C-alpha cells in the first residue's frame, strides 16, 4: 500500500518530485566532485608548497666541529621508504675564503653545492637534484653554472666586490687559489646574498675536503602533524612506531633520511613544516566547508520545494490523520518518498559529480583522477543527509496539521 | 435500554473568546442513530469532531466506549480514530490520485494491513462494484460519498460520524445514501451520529438534538427512525 501511495503520489506530482530530485542530485554532485578532487587539490597544493623551501635539514650528528657527511651517501636518499615523497635535495659544503675581484677583496663564505645535477641511482628513474629544484624562488641574473669553474655570487657580495656576470673572481684558502667566472648573480632576500656558490666538487678541492658535505637540505611532501605525529617515536611500542613510520609526517621522513646518511642528524625545519601543515589543513577545511555549504543549500532547496508541496497536500495529510494515521505513519510516508527520491538523486548526483570531478581536475590541474571507492557511498549518504535535513521543517509542518481545520466543511 | 457508548458532562470547546460549545451533557446509547441539527455556526461540527477524536475539548469530560478522550495523547487519539470511528464528510475528502479501492485500502493500511479483496467487497456493498478502479474525479458526488462510506466502515467502527454527508447531494442521491446507511447499520450495529441541515434527513435517526450557539436547546425522538 505504501508503495501504491508513493507511486501514485510521484506520478501525480512529477514537477514537485523532479524539483526535489534535482536539488538532491545537485547537492550530491557538488559534494562528489569536491570530495573527489579534494585529495588531488591537496596533493597539488602540497607540491606547490614544496617550492617554498626545504623542510628537512641534515647535519652532522657530532656537535663540535669535526663532524661531516659523505657525498657518497647522497644517492641513497632516493632509495628510502619515503623516496617518492622526496621532491628534491641538495648538499652544501661551507668554507671561509678570501674572495677578490680586481682590487677589491674580502673574507666571505664559499658554498659548494649542486645546481641542477643529473642524478642516476641504480634501480631508480634518473632525477635532477640541486638548488634549482629545491629553491626555485631564487632570483637569478645570468644563468646557472655549467662548468666546474663557474660560480654564482650573492647580490650583496657582488655589489661590494664590484663584480658582474661574465667577470672573474679569485678565492683563496690556505694558499690554494681558485679562479671562477661569474655565471649569475642571485637575489634571495636572505643570507645567500652574502655567499659565493660554486660546484660542490670544486669547493671540496679548494677546501681540501674531498667527498665531504656539511649539510643537506631536503624537500619532502609531508602530511600535517597531528597529536599522534607529535609523540616521541622513541617511547612507542612496535605497532605505534610502525604506524608513525608509515605516515608521512615531516619527522618520520626526516628519520627515514637520517638512517641512510651516515653520521647525520635530521631536523625538520619547523617554520616551513608547520606553516605548510597549517595551510594544508586550512585548505582541507575550505574544501569541507564548501562541501557542507553545497549540501546545506541543497537541503534548503529540498526544504523549500517540500514545503510548497506540503501546502498543496495539506488536505491529503489531514485526511490521512482523520482516518487514523498517527505521526509515525505520516512520517514514514513522507520520509519514504524523500528516501526514494534521495537515493535516485544520490546515484545521479554521483554520476554527474564524478564526471565533474574528472573534468575539473583535467582542466584545472591537468591531471587524471581515479575516484576512490568511498566516493559512491559518500554521495548516497550526502544525498540522504540532504533529504533528511530538508525534510525536517516540512515534516514538522505536516505533523502539526490539524485535520479539523483543513477538512472544515 | 442499551449501555451508553458516549457520555459527556460539562463538555466545552472555545476558540479564544468564541465559545463554540457551552457546557454540554449528552448521552448516546450504543447502536443509537442520533441526528444533530442547528443553524450554521451553532457548534454541530465542533461537537462531532470532538466525539470523533479529531478535536480536543477545552473542558469537561468525554467518554467514548472505554476511552477517556481527554486523557489520550495525539497518537492515542489517532489510534482511537482508526479503531473506533468511521467518518463521512460533506466534501468527501478522497485522495484524488488513488482509485476508489485504493482510497478504501488507505484506511485499512493505517488501521492494520490493506486487503484488496475486503476493500472490493466493501465497495460492492455500497453498490460500487463496477467503479473500483476509478479515481474520485471520475465519480459523481453520490458515488464519491459511497466510497467515503465504504472507507468509513472498512475497519468495522463502533461509531459512524457524518458531517452533513448529504449536504451536497440531490434528493434522490440523498435517499439512496440514507437507505444504504440504514442497511449497513442493521448489519454492523454501529452507532450513528449525523449532523444535518435537512429536517427530512434528521428524521431517519432515532433522536434529534438541536444546537443553538453551542447550547443543546431541544431534543426529540423520531417515530420513523424507530421503525
Ligand atoms: N478553528 C476555529 N477557530 C475559530 N473559531 C472556530 C473554529 N472552528 C469553528 N469555530 C467557530 O465555532 C463556532 C461553531 O462552529 P461549527 O462547529 O463549525 O458550526 P456548525 O458546524 O454548526 O456550522 C462558529 O462560531 C465558528 O466560527
Ligand atoms: Mg459544520
PDB file of C-alpha atoms in Angstrom, chain B residues 111-206:
ATOM      1  CA  UNK B 111      -5.612   0.506  10.714  1.00  0.00           C
ATOM      2  CA  UNK B 112      -3.759  -2.744  10.113  1.00  0.00           C
ATOM      3  CA  UNK B 113      -2.980  -4.268   6.740  1.00  0.00           C
ATOM      4  CA  UNK B 114      -4.542  -3.454   3.376  1.00  0.00           C
ATOM      5  CA  UNK B 115      -6.671  -6.267   1.993  1.00  0.00           C
ATOM      6  CA  UNK B 116      -7.796  -5.594  -1.536  1.00  0.00           C
ATOM      7  CA  UNK B 117     -10.465  -8.332  -1.600  1.00  0.00           C
ATOM      8  CA  UNK B 118     -12.041  -6.940   1.535  1.00  0.00           C
ATOM      9  CA  UNK B 119     -11.880  -3.376   0.207  1.00  0.00           C
ATOM     10  CA  UNK B 120     -13.517  -4.532  -3.004  1.00  0.00           C
ATOM     11  CA  UNK B 121     -16.352  -6.250  -1.197  1.00  0.00           C
ATOM     12  CA  UNK B 122     -16.916  -3.125   0.890  1.00  0.00           C
ATOM     13  CA  UNK B 123     -17.312  -1.155  -2.330  1.00  0.00           C
ATOM     14  CA  UNK B 124     -19.644  -3.831  -3.668  1.00  0.00           C
ATOM     15  CA  UNK B 125     -21.722  -3.462  -0.531  1.00  0.00           C
ATOM     16  CA  UNK B 126     -22.171   0.243  -1.205  1.00  0.00           C
ATOM     17  CA  UNK B 127     -23.075  -0.547  -4.809  1.00  0.00           C
ATOM     18  CA  UNK B 128     -19.812   0.487  -6.446  1.00  0.00           C
ATOM     19  CA  UNK B 129     -18.566  -2.916  -7.543  1.00  0.00           C
ATOM     20  CA  UNK B 130     -18.310  -1.594 -11.093  1.00  0.00           C
ATOM     21  CA  UNK B 131     -16.277   1.530 -10.252  1.00  0.00           C
ATOM     22  CA  UNK B 132     -13.386   0.040  -8.286  1.00  0.00           C
ATOM     23  CA  UNK B 133     -10.568   1.367 -10.413  1.00  0.00           C
ATOM     24  CA  UNK B 134     -11.966   4.856 -10.978  1.00  0.00           C
ATOM     25  CA  UNK B 135     -10.367   7.885  -9.414  1.00  0.00           C
ATOM     26  CA  UNK B 136     -12.598  10.216  -7.356  1.00  0.00           C
ATOM     27  CA  UNK B 137     -12.636  12.752 -10.194  1.00  0.00           C
ATOM     28  CA  UNK B 138     -14.317  10.221 -12.424  1.00  0.00           C
ATOM     29  CA  UNK B 139     -17.152   9.581  -9.971  1.00  0.00           C
ATOM     30  CA  UNK B 140     -20.370  11.502  -9.331  1.00  0.00           C
ATOM     31  CA  UNK B 141     -20.992  13.184  -5.987  1.00  0.00           C
ATOM     32  CA  UNK B 142     -23.206  10.344  -4.812  1.00  0.00           C
ATOM     33  CA  UNK B 143     -20.675   7.753  -5.910  1.00  0.00           C
ATOM     34  CA  UNK B 144     -17.855   9.576  -4.145  1.00  0.00           C
ATOM     35  CA  UNK B 145     -19.958   9.631  -0.997  1.00  0.00           C
ATOM     36  CA  UNK B 146     -20.390   5.855  -1.303  1.00  0.00           C
ATOM     37  CA  UNK B 147     -16.626   5.446  -1.497  1.00  0.00           C
ATOM     38  CA  UNK B 148     -16.455   7.516   1.685  1.00  0.00           C
ATOM     39  CA  UNK B 149     -18.954   5.237   3.352  1.00  0.00           C
ATOM     40  CA  UNK B 150     -17.051   2.149   2.264  1.00  0.00           C
ATOM     41  CA  UNK B 151     -13.893   3.711   3.670  1.00  0.00           C
ATOM     42  CA  UNK B 152     -15.671   4.640   6.898  1.00  0.00           C
ATOM     43  CA  UNK B 153     -16.998   1.126   7.551  1.00  0.00           C
ATOM     44  CA  UNK B 154     -13.999  -0.888   6.339  1.00  0.00           C
ATOM     45  CA  UNK B 155     -12.463  -1.264   9.794  1.00  0.00           C
ATOM     46  CA  UNK B 156     -15.808  -2.114  11.456  1.00  0.00           C
ATOM     47  CA  UNK B 157     -16.063   1.044  13.581  1.00  0.00           C
ATOM     48  CA  UNK B 158     -18.301   1.248  16.616  1.00  0.00           C
ATOM     49  CA  UNK B 159     -19.106   4.847  15.801  1.00  0.00           C
ATOM     50  CA  UNK B 160     -20.054   6.258  12.408  1.00  0.00           C
ATOM     51  CA  UNK B 161     -19.940  10.032  12.203  1.00  0.00           C
ATOM     52  CA  UNK B 162     -21.337  12.071   9.335  1.00  0.00           C
ATOM     53  CA  UNK B 163     -20.925  15.815   8.974  1.00  0.00           C
ATOM     54  CA  UNK B 164     -23.673  16.766   6.534  1.00  0.00           C
ATOM     55  CA  UNK B 165     -22.818  13.803   4.316  1.00  0.00           C
ATOM     56  CA  UNK B 166     -25.770  14.522   2.036  1.00  0.00           C
ATOM     57  CA  UNK B 167     -25.345  18.291   2.061  1.00  0.00           C
ATOM     58  CA  UNK B 168     -24.054  18.355  -1.500  1.00  0.00           C
ATOM     59  CA  UNK B 169     -26.350  15.707  -2.917  1.00  0.00           C
ATOM     60  CA  UNK B 170     -29.643  15.925  -4.760  1.00  0.00           C
ATOM     61  CA  UNK B 171     -32.784  14.483  -3.247  1.00  0.00           C
ATOM     62  CA  UNK B 172     -32.557  11.138  -4.993  1.00  0.00           C
ATOM     63  CA  UNK B 173     -28.918  10.537  -4.113  1.00  0.00           C
ATOM     64  CA  UNK B 174     -29.622  11.623  -0.548  1.00  0.00           C
ATOM     65  CA  UNK B 175     -32.306   9.000  -0.182  1.00  0.00           C
ATOM     66  CA  UNK B 176     -30.054   6.315  -1.632  1.00  0.00           C
ATOM     67  CA  UNK B 177     -27.263   7.203   0.785  1.00  0.00           C
ATOM     68  CA  UNK B 178     -29.589   7.228   3.770  1.00  0.00           C
ATOM     69  CA  UNK B 179     -31.057   3.904   2.739  1.00  0.00           C
ATOM     70  CA  UNK B 180     -27.561   2.484   2.415  1.00  0.00           C
ATOM     71  CA  UNK B 181     -26.552   3.740   5.862  1.00  0.00           C
ATOM     72  CA  UNK B 182     -29.656   2.246   7.386  1.00  0.00           C
ATOM     73  CA  UNK B 183     -28.909  -1.141   5.816  1.00  0.00           C
ATOM     74  CA  UNK B 184     -25.316  -1.069   6.930  1.00  0.00           C
ATOM     75  CA  UNK B 185     -26.274  -0.118  10.446  1.00  0.00           C
ATOM     76  CA  UNK B 186     -28.683  -3.034  10.580  1.00  0.00           C
ATOM     77  CA  UNK B 187     -25.835  -5.364   9.673  1.00  0.00           C
ATOM     78  CA  UNK B 188     -22.923  -3.797  11.514  1.00  0.00           C
ATOM     79  CA  UNK B 189     -24.774  -2.425  14.547  1.00  0.00           C
ATOM     80  CA  UNK B 190     -22.661   0.713  14.797  1.00  0.00           C
ATOM     81  CA  UNK B 191     -23.807   3.912  16.426  1.00  0.00           C
ATOM     82  CA  UNK B 192     -24.544   6.787  14.041  1.00  0.00           C
ATOM     83  CA  UNK B 193     -24.217  10.475  14.769  1.00  0.00           C
ATOM     84  CA  UNK B 194     -25.171  12.589  11.832  1.00  0.00           C
ATOM     85  CA  UNK B 195     -25.051  16.360  11.528  1.00  0.00           C
ATOM     86  CA  UNK B 196     -27.534  17.688   9.030  1.00  0.00           C
ATOM     87  CA  UNK B 197     -29.350  20.805   7.913  1.00  0.00           C
ATOM     88  CA  UNK B 198     -32.125  18.802   6.431  1.00  0.00           C
ATOM     89  CA  UNK B 199     -35.152  18.079   8.625  1.00  0.00           C
ATOM     90  CA  UNK B 200     -36.101  15.110   6.469  1.00  0.00           C
ATOM     91  CA  UNK B 201     -32.635  13.573   6.782  1.00  0.00           C
ATOM     92  CA  UNK B 202     -32.764  14.146  10.535  1.00  0.00           C
ATOM     93  CA  UNK B 203     -35.915  12.081  10.852  1.00  0.00           C
ATOM     94  CA  UNK B 204     -34.006   8.987   9.698  1.00  0.00           C
ATOM     95  CA  UNK B 205     -32.427   8.982  13.140  1.00  0.00           C
ATOM     96  CA  UNK B 206     -33.866   7.686  16.399  1.00  0.00           C
TER      97      UNK B 206
END
